Coordinates of C-alpha atoms and ligand atoms in Angstrom, one line a residue:
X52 CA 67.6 -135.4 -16.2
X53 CA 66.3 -137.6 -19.0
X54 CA 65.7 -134.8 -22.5
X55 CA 62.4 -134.8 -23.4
X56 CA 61.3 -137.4 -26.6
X57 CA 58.0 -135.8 -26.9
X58 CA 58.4 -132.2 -26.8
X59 CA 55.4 -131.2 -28.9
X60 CA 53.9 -129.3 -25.7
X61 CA 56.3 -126.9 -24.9
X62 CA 56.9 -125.7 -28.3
X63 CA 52.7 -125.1 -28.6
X64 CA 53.3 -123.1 -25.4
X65 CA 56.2 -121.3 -26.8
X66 CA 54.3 -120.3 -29.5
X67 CA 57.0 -122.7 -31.9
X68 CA 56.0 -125.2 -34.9
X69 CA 54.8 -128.6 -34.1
X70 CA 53.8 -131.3 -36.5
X71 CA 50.4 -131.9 -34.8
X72 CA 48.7 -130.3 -32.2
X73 CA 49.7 -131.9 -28.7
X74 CA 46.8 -133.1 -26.5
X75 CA 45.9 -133.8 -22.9
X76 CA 42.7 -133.5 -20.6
X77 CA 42.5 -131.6 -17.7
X78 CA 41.6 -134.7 -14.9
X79 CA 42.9 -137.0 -17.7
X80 CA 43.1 -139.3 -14.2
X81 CA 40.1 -139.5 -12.5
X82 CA 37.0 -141.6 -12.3
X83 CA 36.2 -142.2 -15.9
X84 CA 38.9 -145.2 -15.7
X85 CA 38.1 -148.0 -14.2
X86 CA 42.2 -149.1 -13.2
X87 CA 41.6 -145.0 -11.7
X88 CA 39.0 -146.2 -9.4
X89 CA 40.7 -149.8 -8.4
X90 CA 43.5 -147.9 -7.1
X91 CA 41.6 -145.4 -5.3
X92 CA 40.1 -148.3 -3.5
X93 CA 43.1 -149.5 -2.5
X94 CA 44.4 -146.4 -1.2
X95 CA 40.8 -146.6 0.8
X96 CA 39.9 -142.7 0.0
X97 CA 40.8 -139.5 -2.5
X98 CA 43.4 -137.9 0.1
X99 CA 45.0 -141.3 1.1
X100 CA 45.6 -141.2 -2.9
X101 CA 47.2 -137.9 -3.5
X102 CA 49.2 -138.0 0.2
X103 CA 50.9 -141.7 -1.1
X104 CA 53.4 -141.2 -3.8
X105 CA 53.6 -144.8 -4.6
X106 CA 49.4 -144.7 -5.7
X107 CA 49.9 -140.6 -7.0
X108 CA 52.4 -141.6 -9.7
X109 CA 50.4 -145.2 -10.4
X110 CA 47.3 -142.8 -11.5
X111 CA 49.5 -140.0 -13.0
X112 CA 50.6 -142.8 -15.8
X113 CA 47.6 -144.5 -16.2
X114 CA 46.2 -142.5 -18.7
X115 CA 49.6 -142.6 -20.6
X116 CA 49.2 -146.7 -20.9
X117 CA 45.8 -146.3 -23.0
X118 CA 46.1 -142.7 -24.8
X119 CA 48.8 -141.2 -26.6
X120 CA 48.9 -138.1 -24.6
X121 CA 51.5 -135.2 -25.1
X122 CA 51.7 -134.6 -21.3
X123 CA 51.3 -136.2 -17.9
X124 CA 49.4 -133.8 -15.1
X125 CA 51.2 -134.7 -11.5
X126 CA 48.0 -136.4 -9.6
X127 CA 46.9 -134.4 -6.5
X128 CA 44.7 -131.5 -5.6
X129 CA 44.6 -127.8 -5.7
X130 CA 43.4 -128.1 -2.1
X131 CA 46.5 -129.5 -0.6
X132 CA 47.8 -126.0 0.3
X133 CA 44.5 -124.8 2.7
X134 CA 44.9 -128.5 3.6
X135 CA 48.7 -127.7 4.9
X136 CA 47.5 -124.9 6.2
X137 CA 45.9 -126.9 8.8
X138 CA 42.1 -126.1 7.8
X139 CA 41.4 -130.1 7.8
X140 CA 40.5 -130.6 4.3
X141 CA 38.0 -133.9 3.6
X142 CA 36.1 -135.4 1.0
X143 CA 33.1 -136.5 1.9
X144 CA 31.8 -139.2 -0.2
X145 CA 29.5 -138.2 -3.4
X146 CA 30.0 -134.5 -2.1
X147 CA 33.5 -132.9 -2.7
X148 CA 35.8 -130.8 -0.8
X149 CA 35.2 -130.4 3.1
X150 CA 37.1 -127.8 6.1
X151 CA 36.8 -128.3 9.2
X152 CA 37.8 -125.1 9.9
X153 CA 36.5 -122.6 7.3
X154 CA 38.0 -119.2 7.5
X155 CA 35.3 -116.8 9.0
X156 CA 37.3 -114.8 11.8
X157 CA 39.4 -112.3 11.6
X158 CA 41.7 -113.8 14.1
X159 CA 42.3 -117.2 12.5
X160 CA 42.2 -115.2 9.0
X161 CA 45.6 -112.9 10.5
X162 CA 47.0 -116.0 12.0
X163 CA 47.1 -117.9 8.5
X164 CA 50.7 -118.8 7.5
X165 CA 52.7 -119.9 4.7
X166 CA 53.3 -123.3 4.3
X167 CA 56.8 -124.4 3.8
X168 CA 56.3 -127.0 0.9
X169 CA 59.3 -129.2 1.5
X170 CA 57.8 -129.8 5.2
X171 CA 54.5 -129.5 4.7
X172 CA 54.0 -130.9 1.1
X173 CA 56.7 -133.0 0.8
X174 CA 54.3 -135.8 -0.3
X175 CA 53.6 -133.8 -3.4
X176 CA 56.9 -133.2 -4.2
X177 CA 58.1 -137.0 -4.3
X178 CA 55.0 -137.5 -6.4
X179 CA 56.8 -134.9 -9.0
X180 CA 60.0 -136.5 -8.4
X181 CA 58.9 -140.1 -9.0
X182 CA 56.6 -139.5 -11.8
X183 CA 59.4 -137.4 -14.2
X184 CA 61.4 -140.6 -13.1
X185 CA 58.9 -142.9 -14.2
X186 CA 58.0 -141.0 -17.1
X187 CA 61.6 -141.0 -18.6
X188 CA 61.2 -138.4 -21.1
X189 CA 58.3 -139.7 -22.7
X190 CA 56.1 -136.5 -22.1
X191 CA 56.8 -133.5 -20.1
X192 CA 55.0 -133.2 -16.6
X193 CA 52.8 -130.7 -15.6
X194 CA 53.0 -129.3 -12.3
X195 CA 49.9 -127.0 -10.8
X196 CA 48.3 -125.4 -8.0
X197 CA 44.5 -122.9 -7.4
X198 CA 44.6 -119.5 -7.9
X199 CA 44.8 -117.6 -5.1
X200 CA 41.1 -116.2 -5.4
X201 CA 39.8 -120.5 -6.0
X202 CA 41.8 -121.5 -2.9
X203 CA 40.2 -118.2 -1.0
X204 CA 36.5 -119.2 -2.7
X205 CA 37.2 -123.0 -0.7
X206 CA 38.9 -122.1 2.7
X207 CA 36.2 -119.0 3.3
X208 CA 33.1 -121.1 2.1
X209 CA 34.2 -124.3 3.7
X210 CA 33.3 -125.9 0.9
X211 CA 32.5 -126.1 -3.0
X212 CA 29.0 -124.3 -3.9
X213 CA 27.2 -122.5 -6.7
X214 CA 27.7 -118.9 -5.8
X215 CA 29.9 -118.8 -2.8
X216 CA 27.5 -117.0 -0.3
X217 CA 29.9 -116.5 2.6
X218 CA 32.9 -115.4 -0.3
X219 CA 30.9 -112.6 -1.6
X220 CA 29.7 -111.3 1.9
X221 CA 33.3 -110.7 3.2
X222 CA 33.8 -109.5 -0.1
X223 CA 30.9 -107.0 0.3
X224 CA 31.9 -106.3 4.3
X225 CA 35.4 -107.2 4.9
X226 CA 37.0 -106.8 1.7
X227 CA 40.7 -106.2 3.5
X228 CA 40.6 -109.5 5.0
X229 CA 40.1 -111.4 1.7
X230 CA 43.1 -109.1 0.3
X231 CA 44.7 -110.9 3.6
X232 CA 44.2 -113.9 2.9
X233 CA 44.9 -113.7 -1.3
X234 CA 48.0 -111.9 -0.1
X235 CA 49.0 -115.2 1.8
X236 CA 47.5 -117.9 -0.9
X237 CA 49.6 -115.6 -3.5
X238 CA 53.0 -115.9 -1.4
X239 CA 52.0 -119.7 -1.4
X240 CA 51.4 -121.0 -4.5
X241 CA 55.0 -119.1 -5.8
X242 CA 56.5 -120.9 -3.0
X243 CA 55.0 -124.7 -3.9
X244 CA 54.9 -123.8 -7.8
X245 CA 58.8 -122.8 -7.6
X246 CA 59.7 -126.1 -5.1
X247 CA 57.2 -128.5 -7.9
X248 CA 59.1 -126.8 -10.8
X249 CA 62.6 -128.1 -8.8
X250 CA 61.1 -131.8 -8.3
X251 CA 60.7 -131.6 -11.9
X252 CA 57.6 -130.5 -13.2
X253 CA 58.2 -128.9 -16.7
X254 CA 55.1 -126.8 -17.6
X255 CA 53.1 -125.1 -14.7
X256 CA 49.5 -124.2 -14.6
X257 CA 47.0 -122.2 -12.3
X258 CA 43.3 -123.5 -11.9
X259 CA 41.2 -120.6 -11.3
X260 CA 37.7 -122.0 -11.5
X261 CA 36.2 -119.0 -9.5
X262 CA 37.5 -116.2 -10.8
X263 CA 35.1 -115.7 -13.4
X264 CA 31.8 -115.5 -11.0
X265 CA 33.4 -111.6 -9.6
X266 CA 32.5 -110.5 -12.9
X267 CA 34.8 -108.5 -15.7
X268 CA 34.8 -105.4 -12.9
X269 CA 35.8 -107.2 -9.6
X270 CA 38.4 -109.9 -11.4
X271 CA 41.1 -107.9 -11.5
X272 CA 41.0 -106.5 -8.2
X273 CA 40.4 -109.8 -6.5
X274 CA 41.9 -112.5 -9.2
X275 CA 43.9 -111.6 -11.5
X276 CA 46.3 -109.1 -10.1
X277 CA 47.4 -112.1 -7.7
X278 CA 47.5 -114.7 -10.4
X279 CA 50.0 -112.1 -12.3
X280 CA 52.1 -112.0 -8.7
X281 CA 52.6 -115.7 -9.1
X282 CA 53.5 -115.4 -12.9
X283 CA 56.4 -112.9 -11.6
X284 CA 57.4 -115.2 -9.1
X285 CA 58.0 -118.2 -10.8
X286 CA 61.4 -119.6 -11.9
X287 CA 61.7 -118.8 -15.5
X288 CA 64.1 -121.7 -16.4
X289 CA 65.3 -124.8 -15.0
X290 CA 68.4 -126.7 -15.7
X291 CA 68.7 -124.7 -18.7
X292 CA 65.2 -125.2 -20.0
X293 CA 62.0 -122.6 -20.1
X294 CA 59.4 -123.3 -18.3
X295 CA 56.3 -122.3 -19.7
X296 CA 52.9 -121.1 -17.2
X297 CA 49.6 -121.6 -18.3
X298 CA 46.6 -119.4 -16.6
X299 CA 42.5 -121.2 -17.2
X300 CA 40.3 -118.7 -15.5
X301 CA 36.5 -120.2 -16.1
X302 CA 34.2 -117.7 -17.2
X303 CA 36.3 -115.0 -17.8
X304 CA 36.3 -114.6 -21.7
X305 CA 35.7 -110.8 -20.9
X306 CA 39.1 -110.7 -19.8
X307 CA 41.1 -112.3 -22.0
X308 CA 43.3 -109.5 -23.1
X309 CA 44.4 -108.6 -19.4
X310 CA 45.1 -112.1 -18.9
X311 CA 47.2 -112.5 -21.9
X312 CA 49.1 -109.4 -20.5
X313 CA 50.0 -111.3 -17.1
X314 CA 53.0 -112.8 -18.7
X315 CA 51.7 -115.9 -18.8
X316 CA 52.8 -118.3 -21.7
X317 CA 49.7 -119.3 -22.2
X318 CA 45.9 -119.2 -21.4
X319 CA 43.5 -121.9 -20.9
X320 CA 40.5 -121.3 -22.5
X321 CA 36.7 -122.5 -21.4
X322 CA 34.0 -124.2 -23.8
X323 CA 32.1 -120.9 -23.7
X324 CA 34.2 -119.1 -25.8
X325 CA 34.8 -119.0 -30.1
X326 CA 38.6 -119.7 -30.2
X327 CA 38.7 -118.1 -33.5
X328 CA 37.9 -114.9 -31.8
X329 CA 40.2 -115.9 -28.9
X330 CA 43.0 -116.4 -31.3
X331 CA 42.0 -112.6 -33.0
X332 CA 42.4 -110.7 -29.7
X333 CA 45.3 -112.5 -28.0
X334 CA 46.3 -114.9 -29.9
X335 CA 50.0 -113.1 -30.6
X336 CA 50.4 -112.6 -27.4
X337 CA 50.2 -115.9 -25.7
X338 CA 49.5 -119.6 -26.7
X339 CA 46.2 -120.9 -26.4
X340 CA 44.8 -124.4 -24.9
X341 CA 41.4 -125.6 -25.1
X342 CA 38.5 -125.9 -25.7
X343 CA 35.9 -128.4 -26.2
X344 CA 33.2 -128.6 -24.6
X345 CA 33.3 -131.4 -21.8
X346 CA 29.8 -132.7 -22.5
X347 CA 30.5 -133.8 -26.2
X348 CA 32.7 -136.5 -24.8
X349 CA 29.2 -137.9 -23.7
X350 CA 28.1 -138.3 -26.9
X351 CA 30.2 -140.6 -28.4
X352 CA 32.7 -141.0 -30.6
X353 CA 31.2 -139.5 -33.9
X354 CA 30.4 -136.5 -31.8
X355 CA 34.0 -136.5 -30.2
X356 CA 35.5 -136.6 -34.2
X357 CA 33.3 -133.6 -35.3
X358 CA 33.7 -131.4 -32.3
X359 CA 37.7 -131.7 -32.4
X360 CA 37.5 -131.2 -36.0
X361 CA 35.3 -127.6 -35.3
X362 CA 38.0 -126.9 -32.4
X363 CA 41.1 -127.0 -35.3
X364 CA 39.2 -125.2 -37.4
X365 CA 38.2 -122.0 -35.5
X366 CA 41.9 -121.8 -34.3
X367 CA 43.0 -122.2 -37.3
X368 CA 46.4 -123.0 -39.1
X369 CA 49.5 -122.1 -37.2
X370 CA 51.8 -122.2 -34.1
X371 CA 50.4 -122.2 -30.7
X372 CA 47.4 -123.9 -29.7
X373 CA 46.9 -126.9 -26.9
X374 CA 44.1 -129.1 -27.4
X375 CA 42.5 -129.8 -24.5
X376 CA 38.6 -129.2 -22.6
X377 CA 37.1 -126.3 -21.6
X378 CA 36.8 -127.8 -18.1
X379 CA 37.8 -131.2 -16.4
X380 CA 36.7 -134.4 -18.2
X381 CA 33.4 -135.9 -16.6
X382 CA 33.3 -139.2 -14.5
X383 CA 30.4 -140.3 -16.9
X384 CA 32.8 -140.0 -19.7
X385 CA 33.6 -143.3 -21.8
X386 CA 36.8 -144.4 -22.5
X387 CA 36.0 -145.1 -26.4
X388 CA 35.3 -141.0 -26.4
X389 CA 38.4 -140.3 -25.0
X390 CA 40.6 -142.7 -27.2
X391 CA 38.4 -141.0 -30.3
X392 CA 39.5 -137.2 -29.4
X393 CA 42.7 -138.0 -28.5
X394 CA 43.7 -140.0 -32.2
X395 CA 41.8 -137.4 -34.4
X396 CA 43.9 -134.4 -32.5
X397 CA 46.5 -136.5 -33.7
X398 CA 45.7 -137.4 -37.3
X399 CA 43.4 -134.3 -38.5
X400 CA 45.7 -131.6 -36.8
X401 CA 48.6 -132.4 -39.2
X402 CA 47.1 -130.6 -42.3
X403 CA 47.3 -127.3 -40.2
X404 CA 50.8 -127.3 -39.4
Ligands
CP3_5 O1 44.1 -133.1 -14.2 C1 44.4 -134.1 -13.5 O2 44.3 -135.3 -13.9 C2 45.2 -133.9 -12.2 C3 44.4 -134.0 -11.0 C4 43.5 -132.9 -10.5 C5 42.4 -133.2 -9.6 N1 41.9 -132.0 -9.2 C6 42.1 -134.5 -9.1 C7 40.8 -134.8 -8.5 C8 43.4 -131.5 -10.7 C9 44.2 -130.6 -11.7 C10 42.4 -131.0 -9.8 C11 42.2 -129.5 -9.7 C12 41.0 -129.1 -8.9 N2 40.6 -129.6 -7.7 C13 40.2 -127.9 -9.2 C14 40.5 -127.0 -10.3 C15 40.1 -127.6 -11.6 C16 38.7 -127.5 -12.0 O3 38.1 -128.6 -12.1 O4 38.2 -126.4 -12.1 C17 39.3 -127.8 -8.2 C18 38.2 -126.8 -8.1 C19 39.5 -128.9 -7.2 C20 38.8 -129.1 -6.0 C21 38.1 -130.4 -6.0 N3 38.8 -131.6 -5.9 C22 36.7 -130.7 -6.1 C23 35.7 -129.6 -6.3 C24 36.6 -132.1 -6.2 C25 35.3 -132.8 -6.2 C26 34.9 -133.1 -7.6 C27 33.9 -134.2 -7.8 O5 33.5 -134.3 -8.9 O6 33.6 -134.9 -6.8 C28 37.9 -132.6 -6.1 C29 38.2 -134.1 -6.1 C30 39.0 -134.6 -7.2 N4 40.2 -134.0 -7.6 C31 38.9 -135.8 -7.9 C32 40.0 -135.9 -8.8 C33 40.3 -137.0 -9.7 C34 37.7 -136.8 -7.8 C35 37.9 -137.4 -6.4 C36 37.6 -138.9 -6.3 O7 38.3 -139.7 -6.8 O8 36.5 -139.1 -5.7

């Protein structure tokens, strides 16, 4: 394989000097680009764009052409592993994730099985394979999956909501077969984070969007402690290089320390939370990526320049932080915004390194 020309990333992750800060944008593909939505048309829907590696790794690249990220994130979908698992995932125009078959019974919960990812998600894998090829070394490529608990939150519920009514009443009732079912999810995500990490992917991350609605007691139990069973599981090295993990729980700023003690190599932090204080409690520990808040990008790019510069400042000077958003970027998000944070990471980050 090609060595890496730009390998600002990894060394933020590994807690090593960098000359800047590196940057990229969770969903740095998605609807805010126009060339994004062209080729969604053309693959006719959001699945028929993530199951054909030809359009994935056309999309993974295109926000390389306009901004000069530090990392390219493979294009798919956390929900591709309940979607292998034969719930029959769909997106349903204007309103997000769809199953067919949402996980209620207690016999279709015991039946649930591990998918085996070069069968089942092969797809995925020639994206990874395809876009490290394409990508040539520019920029390492970030490979990722849900957390157990997020993928549990979609396959119970059947669907995306604002407090997960169904989730929390098995939760309440039932709370042996949601340990079931994380159980499985956990044994998955090793499985497809370990075969993505041997297509290629060179940084790993696990979205857990959920996690922080059990609250500061429940997380553990229900979250984290499988999150920290995927750390363990993952391949440490490939082809003689580390690969770093990065953990994003939303909401879960309570929590910080016990997810810094995962053994994670880094952790993803939300717009809620002051990364100076972020950096006091674990920032030692583990490197830190985030965290501005999505809705600045909204505000143009004098906005953009001034939030960035607050997000340098509060962590501060030193080793080990990713620039990136507290959440995904917004469809509604201009390109000049994202062109503006992207070149002052770039330029104002220098004077603290
Ligand atoms: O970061 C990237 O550029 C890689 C691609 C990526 C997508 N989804 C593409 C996508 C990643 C990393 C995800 C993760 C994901 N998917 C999460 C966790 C991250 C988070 O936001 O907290 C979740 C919860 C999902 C499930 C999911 N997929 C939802 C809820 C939706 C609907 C969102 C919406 O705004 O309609 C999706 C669809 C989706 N995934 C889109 C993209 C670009 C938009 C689909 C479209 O083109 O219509």
């Amino acid at each position: 394989m090609t060595k890496l020309k730009n390998d600002t990333l990894i060394r933020a992750l590994l807690r090593q000097p960098t000359p800047y800060t590196p940057v990229w944008i969770m969903r740095q593909a998605g609807r805010y680009l126009p060339e994004y939505n062209a080729t969604r048309a053309r693959a006719g829907s959001f699945l028929g764009l993530c199951k054909n590696p030809d359009y994935a790794v056309e999309v993974t690249l295109q926000p390389l052409a306009r901004f000069a990220l530090d990392a390219a994130i493979v294009f798919s979908d956390i929900l591709t592993i309940p979607d292998a698992m034969g719930l029959g995932l769909a997106f349903a125009e204007g309103e997000g994730p769809r199953f067919e078959r949402p996980l209620r019974d207690e016999h279709d919960i015991r039946r649930l099985r591990v998918p085996v990812p070069g069968e089942d998600l092969r797809y995925v894998l020639e994206t990874v394979r395809q876009a490290r090829k394409a990508l040539d070394g520019k920029v390492p490529l970030i490979g990722f999956c849900g957390s157990p608990y997020t993928l549990a939150c979609y396959m119970v519920e059947g669907r995306g909501s604002s407090d997960f009514p169904a989730v929390k009443a098995m939760l309440r009732d039932r709370p042996e077969l949601l340990h079931h079912i994380l159980d499985v999810n956990a044994r998955a995500t090793i499985a497809y984070l370990n075969a993505q990490i041997e297509a290629g992917a060179q940084v790993v991350m696990i979205f857990d969007t959920w996690g922080g609605m059990l609250g500061a007691t429940r997380y553990g139990e229900f979250s984290l402690d499988y999150m920290r069973r995927v750390v363990a599981g993952l391949k440490r090295e490939h082809e003689g290089e580390r690969i770093p993990s990065i953990l994003f729980t939303r909401g879960a700023g309570d929590s910080l320390e016990a997810l810094a003690a995962s053994g994670c190599s880094a952790v993803g932090i939300d717009w809620t939370v002051d990364l100076r204080s972020a950096r006091e409690r674990v920032g030692e520990r583990v490197a830190l990526q985030g965290n501005l808040d999505p809705a600045v990008l909204l505000s143009g790019p004098d906005a953009v320049r001034a939030g960035v510069a607050a997000v340098l400042e509060a962590f501060g000077r030193g080793a080990g932080h990713v620039f990136n958003l507290g959440h995904g970027i917004s469809q509604h998000t201009p390109v000049e915004s994202m062109q503006a944070l992207v070149n002052t990471v770039h330029e104002a980050s220098r004077a603290y390194h």
